[in-house]
Amino acid sequence: MYDDSRTPLETDVEMRFGVPRRDFLKFCAAIAATLGLPKGAEAEVAAALAKKERPPVIWLHHQECTGCTESLLRAEHPTLENLILDIVSLEYHETLFAAAGHQAETVRKASQEKNKGKYLLVVEGAIPTKDDGIYCKIGGQTSLELTREVAANAAAVVAIGSCASWGGMPSTPPNPTGSTGVGEALGRKDVLTIPGCPPNPYNFLATVVHFLTFGKLPALDDKNRPLFAYGRLVHENCERRAHFDAGRFALEFGDEGHRQGWCLYKLGCKGPETHANCPVVLFGDVGMQSWPVGTGHPCIGCTEQGIGFAKPIHALADLKNQRPPVGYPKVGDDQGNGATLGAVAAVSAVVGAAAGAAAVLTKNIKQSEDGKE
Ligand code: SF4
C-alpha cells in the first residue's frame, strides 16, 4: 500500500535527489561535519538543499588535465548528476556539455546576461599570461579575456585545483607560458581557492552547500582556502602519526618499515608542512586508506604553493609544529611491532614535549634574531 505519511519535504527530497531521505540526511550530516558546523546544523543544511532555487554555475577550463572534474565525478553522496541537476544549475561546463562550438558559447553568454551578479564562476586550470595569453584560447578568446569577462558579473569566483589556485603544474619552472592562478591573473584578492591535485570533491561540495545554506562563502585562511578543509596539517591527522612520534620510519620503498605501514617522512612525505584534510575526508568513497599516504606513497604537498610541484620529492619536509593528532590513532591500538599505543603514547609524550619545547625555543631564537623580542 502507498505510504503517504511522509512530509512534503521528505517526498520532495526523494523525488529530486533520487535517494532515500535517510541517505540524504546522512549526506547533510557528513557535509555539516566537514564544514565543522555545530551539532544540529545538518537540519539547516537539509532545509537549504531541499529548496527549489539552484545557484547558476559557469565552469571554465584552462591549462589543466580535467582531473578536478574527474575527482568530482567520483563523489558518490550525492553523485555528480544529482549535484548538477538538483543542487546547482550547471549552465556551462566544457567537459560535460552536450552542446559544442557557437551553441555552447551562446548558452554561456545568455546565462551571464540572465544571471548577472548571481552566478558562481568556477575555474579549473591555470591561466597563461605571457604574450597576451595566446597559449590557451576558447571560442576565439584567450583564457585571460574569457575569465575576465565571466568574472566581471559573478557573485563569487572559485578556483578549483592547484592549477587554478596558483598555477600548479603548468607554472613549474621554466613556465614558458607565464601560467598563474585565477586571483593573480585577474588581480583580485577575493578568489576562493580549493587547491589539490586533484582537490577533494567534498571540499567543493561543502563550499557550495555553505554558500546555499548561509548565502556566503566559508571562512578562509591567508591563501583564501576554506579553513574547514585547510586549517590543519596533513601530519596532524595522519594514520601513521604514531609511527612518526615513535621514530619508526620507512627508509626505502618496499623495505620492512614500508610494508609495516610506518611513517613516510624519510621518503619525502610533505604532510608536516601541508595543510589539507585528506586523511580525514579521504578520496573516492572506497573506504579507509583511500589517500596517498594510506596507499604507501608520501604526500607531495599538492595543496601547498611552493611545496607541491616545487619541492623535490626526496627533500625532507620542514616540521611546522608538533601538535598531537586529533583523529588517529586510537588509544590502545597495536602498532604492528608489539608495542601498544599506551607505550607509544608515553614515549611520544616525552618526545613531543621535547620537540615542542625545541620548536618554541627555535621560534624564540628566530624572533630575537629578528629583533622582535
Ligand atoms: Fe603521515 Fe607523512 Fe606525517 Fe609520517 S610524515 S605521520 S606519513 S603525514
Coordinates of C-alpha atoms and ligand atoms in Angstrom, one line a residue:
M1 CA 0.0 0.0 0.0
Y2 CA 1.3 3.5 -0.8
D3 CA 2.8 5.2 2.3
D4 CA 1.6 8.8 2.3
S5 CA 2.8 9.5 5.9
R6 CA 5.9 11.3 4.7
T7 CA 6.1 15.1 4.9
P8 CA 6.2 17.2 1.7
L9 CA 10.0 17.8 2.3
E10 CA 10.7 14.0 2.5
T11 CA 8.7 13.3 -0.6
D12 CA 10.4 16.2 -2.4
V13 CA 13.9 15.1 -1.4
E14 CA 13.3 11.5 -2.6
M15 CA 11.9 12.7 -5.9
R16 CA 14.5 15.4 -6.6
F17 CA 17.7 13.6 -5.4
G18 CA 16.6 10.1 -6.3
V19 CA 17.9 8.9 -2.9
P20 CA 16.0 7.8 0.2
R21 CA 15.5 10.5 2.8
R22 CA 17.8 8.7 5.3
D23 CA 20.7 8.8 2.8
F24 CA 20.0 12.4 2.0
L25 CA 20.2 13.3 5.7
K26 CA 23.4 11.3 6.1
F27 CA 24.9 13.3 3.3
C28 CA 23.8 16.6 5.0
A29 CA 25.3 15.4 8.3
A30 CA 28.6 14.5 6.6
I31 CA 28.8 17.9 4.9
A32 CA 27.9 19.7 8.1
A33 CA 30.7 17.7 9.9
T34 CA 33.1 18.5 7.0
L35 CA 32.3 22.2 7.5
G36 CA 32.8 21.9 11.2
L37 CA 29.3 23.1 11.9
P38 CA 27.8 22.6 15.4
K39 CA 25.6 19.6 16.2
G40 CA 22.1 20.1 14.7
A41 CA 23.3 22.2 11.8
E42 CA 22.5 19.3 9.4
A43 CA 18.8 20.2 9.6
E44 CA 19.6 23.7 8.4
V45 CA 21.8 22.2 5.6
A46 CA 18.9 19.8 4.6
A47 CA 16.4 22.7 4.5
A48 CA 18.7 24.8 2.3
L49 CA 19.3 21.9 -0.1
A50 CA 15.7 21.0 -0.3
K51 CA 14.8 24.5 -1.6
K52 CA 14.0 24.8 -5.2
E53 CA 16.4 27.6 -6.0
R54 CA 19.6 26.4 -7.5
P55 CA 22.6 28.8 -7.9
P56 CA 23.7 29.1 -11.6
V57 CA 27.3 27.9 -12.1
I58 CA 29.6 28.7 -15.0
W59 CA 32.6 26.4 -15.1
L60 CA 35.6 27.3 -17.2
H61 CA 38.6 25.1 -18.1
H62 CA 42.1 26.4 -19.0
Q63 CA 45.5 24.7 -18.7
E64 CA 44.7 21.5 -16.8
C65 CA 44.2 17.8 -17.1
T66 CA 40.5 17.8 -16.1
G67 CA 41.4 15.8 -13.0
C68 CA 39.4 18.2 -10.8
T69 CA 36.2 17.4 -12.8
E70 CA 37.2 13.7 -12.8
S71 CA 37.6 13.9 -9.0
L72 CA 34.1 15.4 -8.7
L73 CA 32.7 12.6 -10.8
R74 CA 33.9 10.1 -8.2
A75 CA 31.8 11.8 -5.5
E76 CA 29.0 9.5 -4.5
H77 CA 27.0 11.4 -1.9
P78 CA 25.3 12.6 -3.9
T79 CA 26.6 11.7 -7.3
L80 CA 27.6 14.5 -9.6
E81 CA 24.5 14.0 -11.7
N82 CA 22.5 14.8 -8.6
L83 CA 24.7 17.8 -7.8
I84 CA 24.4 19.1 -11.4
L85 CA 20.7 18.6 -11.7
D86 CA 19.5 19.3 -8.2
I87 CA 21.8 21.4 -6.1
V88 CA 23.3 23.7 -8.6
S89 CA 22.3 24.7 -12.1
L90 CA 25.3 24.0 -14.2
E91 CA 24.9 26.4 -17.1
Y92 CA 28.2 25.8 -18.8
H93 CA 30.9 23.2 -18.4
E94 CA 33.2 22.4 -21.4
T95 CA 33.8 18.7 -20.5
L96 CA 30.2 17.8 -19.6
F97 CA 28.3 19.9 -22.1
A98 CA 26.3 18.2 -24.8
A99 CA 26.5 21.4 -26.8
A100 CA 29.6 22.5 -28.7
G101 CA 31.0 25.4 -30.7
H102 CA 28.9 28.5 -31.2
Q103 CA 25.9 26.8 -29.5
A104 CA 27.8 26.4 -26.2
E105 CA 29.2 29.9 -26.3
T106 CA 25.7 31.3 -26.9
V107 CA 24.4 29.5 -23.9
R108 CA 27.2 30.9 -21.7
K109 CA 26.6 34.4 -22.8
A110 CA 22.8 34.1 -22.3
S111 CA 23.4 32.8 -18.8
Q112 CA 25.8 35.6 -17.9
E113 CA 23.2 38.1 -19.0
K114 CA 20.2 36.4 -17.3
N115 CA 22.0 35.7 -14.0
K116 CA 24.1 38.9 -13.7
G117 CA 25.5 39.2 -10.2
K118 CA 24.0 35.9 -9.1
Y119 CA 26.1 33.1 -10.7
L120 CA 29.1 31.3 -9.3
L121 CA 32.2 31.2 -11.5
V122 CA 34.3 28.0 -11.0
V123 CA 37.6 28.0 -12.8
E124 CA 39.6 24.8 -13.4
G125 CA 43.2 25.1 -14.7
A126 CA 45.9 27.7 -14.8
I127 CA 45.8 30.9 -16.9
P128 CA 48.6 31.6 -19.3
T129 CA 49.5 35.3 -19.2
K130 CA 52.7 35.5 -21.3
D131 CA 52.4 37.1 -24.8
D132 CA 48.9 38.4 -24.1
G133 CA 47.8 34.9 -23.0
I134 CA 47.8 33.4 -26.5
Y135 CA 48.7 29.9 -25.3
C136 CA 45.2 28.9 -24.4
K137 CA 42.1 30.0 -26.3
I138 CA 38.5 29.0 -26.1
G139 CA 35.9 30.1 -28.7
G140 CA 38.4 32.7 -30.1
Q141 CA 39.1 34.3 -26.7
T142 CA 42.2 33.8 -24.6
S143 CA 41.7 32.3 -21.2
L144 CA 42.5 35.6 -19.7
E145 CA 39.9 37.5 -21.7
L146 CA 37.2 34.9 -21.1
T147 CA 37.9 34.7 -17.4
R148 CA 37.9 38.5 -17.0
E149 CA 34.6 38.7 -18.9
V150 CA 32.8 36.0 -16.9
A151 CA 34.2 37.0 -13.5
A152 CA 33.1 40.6 -14.0
N153 CA 29.5 39.8 -13.1
A154 CA 29.9 36.7 -10.9
A155 CA 28.6 36.6 -7.4
A156 CA 31.8 34.8 -6.4
V157 CA 34.8 33.2 -8.1
V158 CA 36.1 29.8 -7.0
A159 CA 39.5 28.4 -8.2
I160 CA 39.3 24.6 -8.1
G161 CA 42.5 22.7 -8.1
S162 CA 46.1 23.7 -7.6
C163 CA 46.5 25.0 -11.2
A164 CA 43.6 27.5 -10.9
S165 CA 44.7 28.4 -7.3
W166 CA 48.2 29.5 -8.0
G167 CA 49.4 27.9 -11.3
G168 CA 50.1 24.4 -10.1
M169 CA 51.9 22.0 -12.6
P170 CA 51.7 24.4 -15.7
S171 CA 53.5 27.1 -13.7
T172 CA 56.6 25.0 -12.8
P173 CA 59.9 26.4 -14.0
P174 CA 60.7 27.5 -16.6
N175 CA 56.9 28.2 -17.0
P176 CA 57.1 29.1 -20.7
T177 CA 53.5 30.3 -21.0
G178 CA 53.6 32.5 -17.9
S179 CA 50.9 30.4 -16.2
T180 CA 49.4 31.6 -13.0
G181 CA 46.3 31.3 -10.8
V182 CA 43.0 33.0 -11.3
G183 CA 43.4 35.5 -8.4
E184 CA 46.8 36.7 -9.7
A185 CA 45.7 36.7 -13.4
L186 CA 42.6 38.8 -12.6
G187 CA 44.4 41.0 -10.0
R188 CA 41.8 40.0 -7.4
K189 CA 42.2 39.1 -3.8
D190 CA 38.7 37.6 -3.3
V191 CA 39.0 34.4 -5.3
L192 CA 38.3 31.4 -3.1
T193 CA 40.8 28.6 -3.7
I194 CA 40.3 24.8 -3.3
P195 CA 43.8 23.6 -4.1
G196 CA 44.7 19.9 -4.6
C197 CA 45.8 17.7 -7.4
P198 CA 43.1 16.7 -7.5
P199 CA 41.1 18.6 -4.9
N200 CA 38.9 16.6 -2.7
P201 CA 35.3 16.8 -4.1
Y202 CA 33.8 17.1 -0.7
N203 CA 35.6 20.3 -0.1
F204 CA 34.0 21.8 -3.2
L205 CA 30.6 20.3 -2.3
A206 CA 30.8 21.6 1.2
T207 CA 31.8 25.1 -0.1
V208 CA 28.7 25.1 -2.4
V209 CA 26.5 23.9 0.4
H210 CA 27.8 26.6 2.7
F211 CA 27.0 29.2 0.0
L212 CA 23.5 27.8 -0.3
T213 CA 22.8 27.5 3.4
F214 CA 24.3 30.8 4.7
G215 CA 24.3 32.9 1.5
K216 CA 28.1 33.5 1.8
L217 CA 31.4 31.7 1.3
P218 CA 33.0 29.9 4.3
A219 CA 35.8 31.5 6.4
L220 CA 39.2 31.5 4.6
D221 CA 42.9 31.3 5.5
D222 CA 45.5 33.7 4.3
K223 CA 45.7 31.9 0.9
N224 CA 41.9 32.1 0.5
R225 CA 41.4 28.4 1.3
P226 CA 38.4 27.3 3.3
L227 CA 39.5 26.9 6.9
F228 CA 37.3 23.9 7.4
A229 CA 39.3 22.0 4.9
Y230 CA 42.8 23.5 5.1
G231 CA 43.0 24.6 8.7
R232 CA 45.2 21.7 9.9
L233 CA 48.3 20.0 8.6
V234 CA 48.1 16.5 7.0
H235 CA 50.6 15.4 9.6
E236 CA 48.2 16.2 12.4
N237 CA 45.6 13.7 11.4
C238 CA 47.7 11.1 9.6
E239 CA 47.0 7.5 10.4
R240 CA 50.8 6.9 10.5
R241 CA 51.5 9.7 13.0
A242 CA 52.1 7.3 15.9
H243 CA 54.9 5.8 14.0
F244 CA 56.4 9.3 13.4
D245 CA 56.1 10.1 17.1
A246 CA 57.8 6.7 18.0
G247 CA 60.6 7.2 15.4
R248 CA 59.6 4.3 13.1
F249 CA 60.2 5.3 9.5
A250 CA 60.2 3.5 6.1
L251 CA 63.6 4.2 4.6
E252 CA 63.0 2.7 1.2
F253 CA 60.0 1.7 -0.8
G254 CA 59.3 -1.9 -0.1
D255 CA 61.5 -2.2 2.9
E256 CA 60.2 -3.8 6.2
G257 CA 59.1 -0.4 7.6
H258 CA 57.2 0.4 4.3
R259 CA 55.5 -3.0 4.4
Q260 CA 54.6 -2.4 8.1
G261 CA 52.9 0.9 7.3
W262 CA 55.4 3.1 9.1
C263 CA 55.8 6.8 8.7
L264 CA 56.9 8.0 5.2
Y265 CA 58.7 11.2 6.4
K266 CA 62.2 9.9 5.4
L267 CA 60.8 9.1 1.9
G268 CA 60.0 12.8 1.5
C269 CA 56.4 13.0 2.9
K270 CA 55.4 16.7 2.9
G271 CA 52.5 16.1 5.3
P272 CA 54.3 18.1 8.1
E273 CA 54.2 21.3 6.0
T274 CA 51.0 20.8 4.0
H275 CA 47.5 22.0 5.1
A276 CA 44.7 19.7 3.9
N277 CA 42.0 17.4 5.3
C278 CA 42.9 14.4 3.0
P279 CA 43.5 11.9 5.9
V280 CA 40.1 12.7 7.4
V281 CA 37.9 13.1 4.3
L282 CA 39.7 10.5 2.1
F283 CA 39.0 10.1 -1.6
G284 CA 36.8 8.0 -3.9
D285 CA 34.3 6.7 -1.3
V286 CA 36.0 3.4 -1.2
G287 CA 36.7 3.2 2.5
M288 CA 39.8 3.6 4.7
Q289 CA 43.3 4.3 3.3
S290 CA 42.0 5.8 0.0
W291 CA 44.5 8.7 0.0
P292 CA 48.2 8.8 -1.0
V293 CA 49.8 8.1 2.4
G294 CA 47.2 5.4 3.1
T295 CA 48.4 3.5 0.0
G296 CA 52.1 3.9 0.9
H297 CA 53.0 7.0 -1.1
P298 CA 54.4 10.1 0.6
C299 CA 52.2 13.2 0.5
I300 CA 53.7 15.5 -2.3
G301 CA 52.2 18.7 -0.8
C302 CA 49.9 19.4 -3.7
T303 CA 47.7 21.8 -1.8
E304 CA 50.5 24.0 -0.7
Q305 CA 52.0 26.6 -3.0
G306 CA 55.8 26.4 -3.0
I307 CA 55.8 22.8 -2.0
G308 CA 53.6 20.8 -4.4
F309 CA 55.4 20.6 -7.8
A310 CA 58.2 22.8 -6.4
K311 CA 60.0 21.0 -3.6
P312 CA 61.7 17.7 -4.8
I313 CA 60.0 14.6 -3.6
H314 CA 63.3 13.4 -1.9
A315 CA 63.6 16.6 0.1
L316 CA 62.6 16.3 3.8
A317 CA 59.6 18.4 4.9
D318 CA 60.1 21.3 7.4
L319 CA 58.5 20.3 10.7
K320 CA 56.0 23.1 11.2
N321 CA 54.7 22.1 14.6
Q322 CA 54.4 19.2 16.9
R323 CA 50.7 19.2 17.8
P324 CA 49.3 15.8 18.6
P325 CA 46.9 14.2 16.1
V326 CA 43.2 14.8 16.6
G327 CA 41.9 11.7 14.8
Y328 CA 44.5 9.0 14.8
P329 CA 45.5 6.6 16.2
K330 CA 43.0 5.1 18.6
V331 CA 44.3 4.6 22.1
G332 CA 45.3 1.0 22.7
D333 CA 45.7 0.1 19.0
D334 CA 48.5 -2.3 18.3
Q335 CA 51.1 -0.5 16.1
G336 CA 52.4 -3.6 14.4
N337 CA 55.6 -4.2 16.3
G338 CA 54.2 -5.5 19.6
A339 CA 54.1 -2.1 21.2
T340 CA 50.7 -0.9 22.4
L341 CA 49.7 2.7 21.8
G342 CA 49.8 3.2 25.5
A343 CA 53.5 2.6 25.5
V344 CA 53.9 4.6 22.3
A345 CA 51.9 7.5 23.8
A346 CA 54.2 7.5 26.8
V347 CA 57.3 7.8 24.6
S348 CA 55.6 10.2 22.3
A349 CA 54.6 12.4 25.2
V350 CA 58.3 12.8 26.2
V351 CA 59.4 13.2 22.5
G352 CA 56.5 15.6 21.8
A353 CA 57.2 17.7 24.9
A354 CA 60.9 17.9 24.0
A355 CA 60.2 18.6 20.3
G356 CA 57.5 21.2 21.3
A357 CA 59.9 22.9 23.6
A358 CA 62.6 22.8 20.9
A359 CA 60.1 24.3 18.4
V360 CA 59.2 27.1 20.8
L361 CA 62.9 27.7 21.6
T362 CA 63.8 27.9 17.9
K363 CA 60.9 30.3 17.3
N364 CA 62.1 32.4 20.2
I365 CA 65.7 32.4 19.0
K366 CA 64.5 33.4 15.5
Q367 CA 62.4 36.2 16.9
S368 CA 65.2 37.5 19.0
E369 CA 67.5 37.4 15.9
D370 CA 64.9 39.4 14.0
G371 CA 64.9 41.9 16.9
K372 CA 61.2 41.4 17.6
E373 CA 61.7 40.1 21.1
Ligands
SF4_1 FE1 51.9 10.8 8.0 FE2 53.8 11.9 6.4 FE3 53.4 12.8 8.9 FE4 54.5 10.4 8.5 S1 55.4 12.5 7.9 S2 53.0 10.9 10.0 S3 53.4 9.7 6.7 S4 51.9 12.9 7.2

